[in-house]
Amino acid sequence: MKNQQSNSRRTFLRNLGASASALSLPLLGYADNQFVQNETSGLYSLLTDPNGEPLGQPGRKLGIALVGLGYYSKNLLAPALQETKNCRLAGIVTGTPAKADEWMKKYNIPKENVYDYKTFDRIADNKDVDVIYVVLPNSMHEEFVVRAAQAGKHVICEKPMAITPKACQNMIDACKKANKQLAIGYRLHYEPFTKEVMRLGQEKVFGPIKFVESSDGFRIGDPTQWRMKKAMAGGGPLMDVGIYAVQGARYVTGEEPVSVTAQFSPKTEPEKFKEVEETMFWQFQFPSGAVSNSTTSYTAGVERLYASCEKGWFELSPAFGYGPLKGRTSKGPIEQPVVNHQAMHMDGVCSDLLAGKQLPDHVTGEEGKRDVTLLQAIYRAAETGKKINLRG
Ligand code: NDP
């Protein structure tokens, strides 16, 4: 087994065409025997966490029920759940009967593990389901996370956690009251390239960070979708993908911003963007003196995280999508294994749940609330044209 894994690791390095100098940056301290390659996808996953603790618990996989079978559930989460070692697809919650039939057949889900939004609360009696994963439009997260906690299940909730900090707090309180854990869909916190730039920034490998550029945007299609409706989405690209840029600036500096300024761009397609912003910009100031500048957009693509430090620089581009992510530093390329983000995320969360450990703070509801609070402050800064103080 060890040899097989070492071979996989060697193949990974060979595939990357990695040279000795390219490997001068440590691979996050992972050892050769910590990786295994999926034969179908060719992607790597970890057998252990970076501290060498096993991700898999022999013989026990947590049952996950996905709530809302839209794009992300169908194309990313359900396929990833066929690769996971600590969890499996146990149930579904959907408002669309045709999807229920299709998923039951495709994934061999028993009828008693299928719910709609009215029958959802009966999931409390279902021993097959340990974790409920809420993958609904943003404005629906609060209701379904609270109901999931009341059903006595652990919860994973997609980003953005909710559309107001008050809703986030209600979700945190409901999970605390039920003595259940709440994770946010922060898949990048388990992704090796992202973990490496967190390390480079937070350990000041290139000296203190002076400024960060962190941007995420894309050109949106169907203008009638919920993402374009303020009541359901909470806002436009800032709520949807700008949150990754906010996260990026926070996780490379390892600091919380003390103030923010922000601007909306003029709308070039006002008919399309009636309810939400089209493009916007914001600037954070951090306690160390570091500053960040960010763009988010539904009209044009951008995906980059760049940190300029006293003694060099590092960047990821692409930085926030499903991968493969790519990275460079002023000393050479960043080499890391290419993994399935969704499988790593769910396995990582479920590893802690299985072991009865507290989830790390930076993937929990508390972190989700920090981001939603910042998103609201960015909107306030753009609407008022004023610098918003974020201290206290
Ligand atoms: P979709 O619109 O593709 O799917 C949402 C699903 O929610 C629908 O298919 C439907 O499922 C259900 N739903 C219930 N009520 C409504 C309603 N009134 N309007 C629309 N849908 C409804 O969205 P996504 O899958 O792209 O996004 C879902 C969540 O996941 C969002 O919070 C988003 O931000 C997040 N996300 C996270 C990503 C990540 O990388 N972490 C990537 C993509 C999305 P059904 O028919 O089964 O009832």
CSV table of C-alpha atoms and ligand atoms in Angstrom, one decimal, residues 67-73 93-96 99 117 133-138 140-141 158-160 185 187 226-227 232 240 244 322 342, ligand 1:
chain,number,residue,atom,x,y,z
A,67,VAL,CA,-31.0,19.8,0.5
A,68,GLY,CA,-31.6,21.5,-2.9
A,69,LEU,CA,-30.6,19.5,-6.0
A,70,GLY,CA,-29.4,22.4,-8.2
A,71,TYR,CA,-26.2,23.0,-10.1
A,72,TYR,CA,-23.8,22.6,-7.2
A,73,SER,CA,-25.4,19.5,-5.7
A,93,VAL,CA,-34.4,16.9,0.0
A,94,THR,CA,-35.9,18.4,-3.1
A,95,GLY,CA,-39.0,20.3,-4.3
A,96,THR,CA,-38.9,18.7,-7.7
A,99,LYS,CA,-35.3,15.0,-9.6
A,117,TYR,CA,-39.4,20.9,1.9
A,133,TYR,CA,-25.9,19.9,3.7
A,134,VAL,CA,-27.9,23.0,2.7
A,135,VAL,CA,-27.4,23.9,-0.9
A,136,LEU,CA,-30.3,26.2,-1.5
A,137,PRO,CA,-30.5,29.9,-2.7
A,138,ASN,CA,-28.8,32.1,-0.1
A,140,MET,CA,-33.2,30.0,2.3
A,141,HIS,CA,-30.1,28.9,4.2
A,158,GLU,CA,-23.2,26.7,1.5
A,159,LYS,CA,-21.6,30.1,1.2
A,160,PRO,CA,-22.6,32.9,1.7
A,185,GLY,CA,-19.0,25.2,2.5
A,187,ARG,CA,-14.0,24.0,0.4
A,226,TRP,CA,-32.3,33.8,-8.3
A,227,ARG,CA,-28.8,35.2,-8.2
A,232,MET,CA,-33.1,35.6,-2.6
A,240,ASP,CA,-21.9,35.1,-4.7
A,244,TYR,CA,-14.0,34.5,-2.0
A,322,TYR,CA,-12.8,24.2,-8.7
A,342,GLN,CA,-15.7,19.0,-2.6
B,1,NDP,P1,-29.2,26.4,-8.2
B,1,NDP,O1,-30.1,27.5,-8.6
B,1,NDP,O2,-28.5,25.6,-9.3
B,1,NDP,O3,-29.9,25.3,-7.3
B,1,NDP,C1,-30.6,25.7,-6.2
B,1,NDP,C2,-31.7,24.6,-5.9
B,1,NDP,O4,-32.4,25.0,-4.7
B,1,NDP,C3,-32.7,24.4,-7.0
B,1,NDP,O5,-32.3,23.6,-8.0
B,1,NDP,C4,-33.9,23.9,-6.2
B,1,NDP,O6,-33.6,22.5,-6.0
B,1,NDP,C5,-33.7,24.5,-4.8
B,1,NDP,N1,-34.7,25.6,-4.6
B,1,NDP,C6,-35.7,25.6,-3.7
B,1,NDP,N2,-36.4,26.7,-3.8
B,1,NDP,C7,-35.9,27.4,-4.8
B,1,NDP,C8,-36.3,28.7,-5.3
B,1,NDP,N3,-37.3,29.4,-4.8
B,1,NDP,N4,-35.6,29.2,-6.3
B,1,NDP,C9,-34.5,28.5,-6.8
B,1,NDP,N5,-34.1,27.3,-6.3
B,1,NDP,C10,-34.8,26.7,-5.3
B,1,NDP,O7,-28.1,27.0,-7.3
B,1,NDP,P2,-26.6,26.5,-7.0
B,1,NDP,O8,-26.6,25.0,-6.8
B,1,NDP,O9,-25.7,27.1,-8.0
B,1,NDP,O10,-26.3,27.3,-5.6
B,1,NDP,C11,-26.9,26.8,-4.4
B,1,NDP,C12,-26.1,27.3,-3.2
B,1,NDP,O11,-24.7,26.8,-3.3
B,1,NDP,C13,-25.9,28.9,-3.1
B,1,NDP,O12,-25.9,29.3,-1.8
B,1,NDP,C14,-24.5,29.1,-3.8
B,1,NDP,O13,-23.9,30.3,-3.3
B,1,NDP,C15,-23.8,27.8,-3.3
B,1,NDP,N6,-22.7,27.5,-4.2
B,1,NDP,C16,-21.5,27.2,-3.7
B,1,NDP,C17,-20.4,26.8,-4.5
B,1,NDP,C18,-19.1,26.6,-3.9
B,1,NDP,O14,-18.1,26.4,-4.7
B,1,NDP,N7,-18.9,26.4,-2.6
B,1,NDP,C19,-20.6,26.8,-6.0
B,1,NDP,C20,-22.0,27.0,-6.4
B,1,NDP,C21,-23.0,27.3,-5.6
B,1,NDP,P3,-34.8,21.4,-6.0
B,1,NDP,O15,-35.4,21.5,-7.4
B,1,NDP,O16,-34.1,20.1,-5.7
B,1,NDP,O17,-35.8,21.8,-5.0
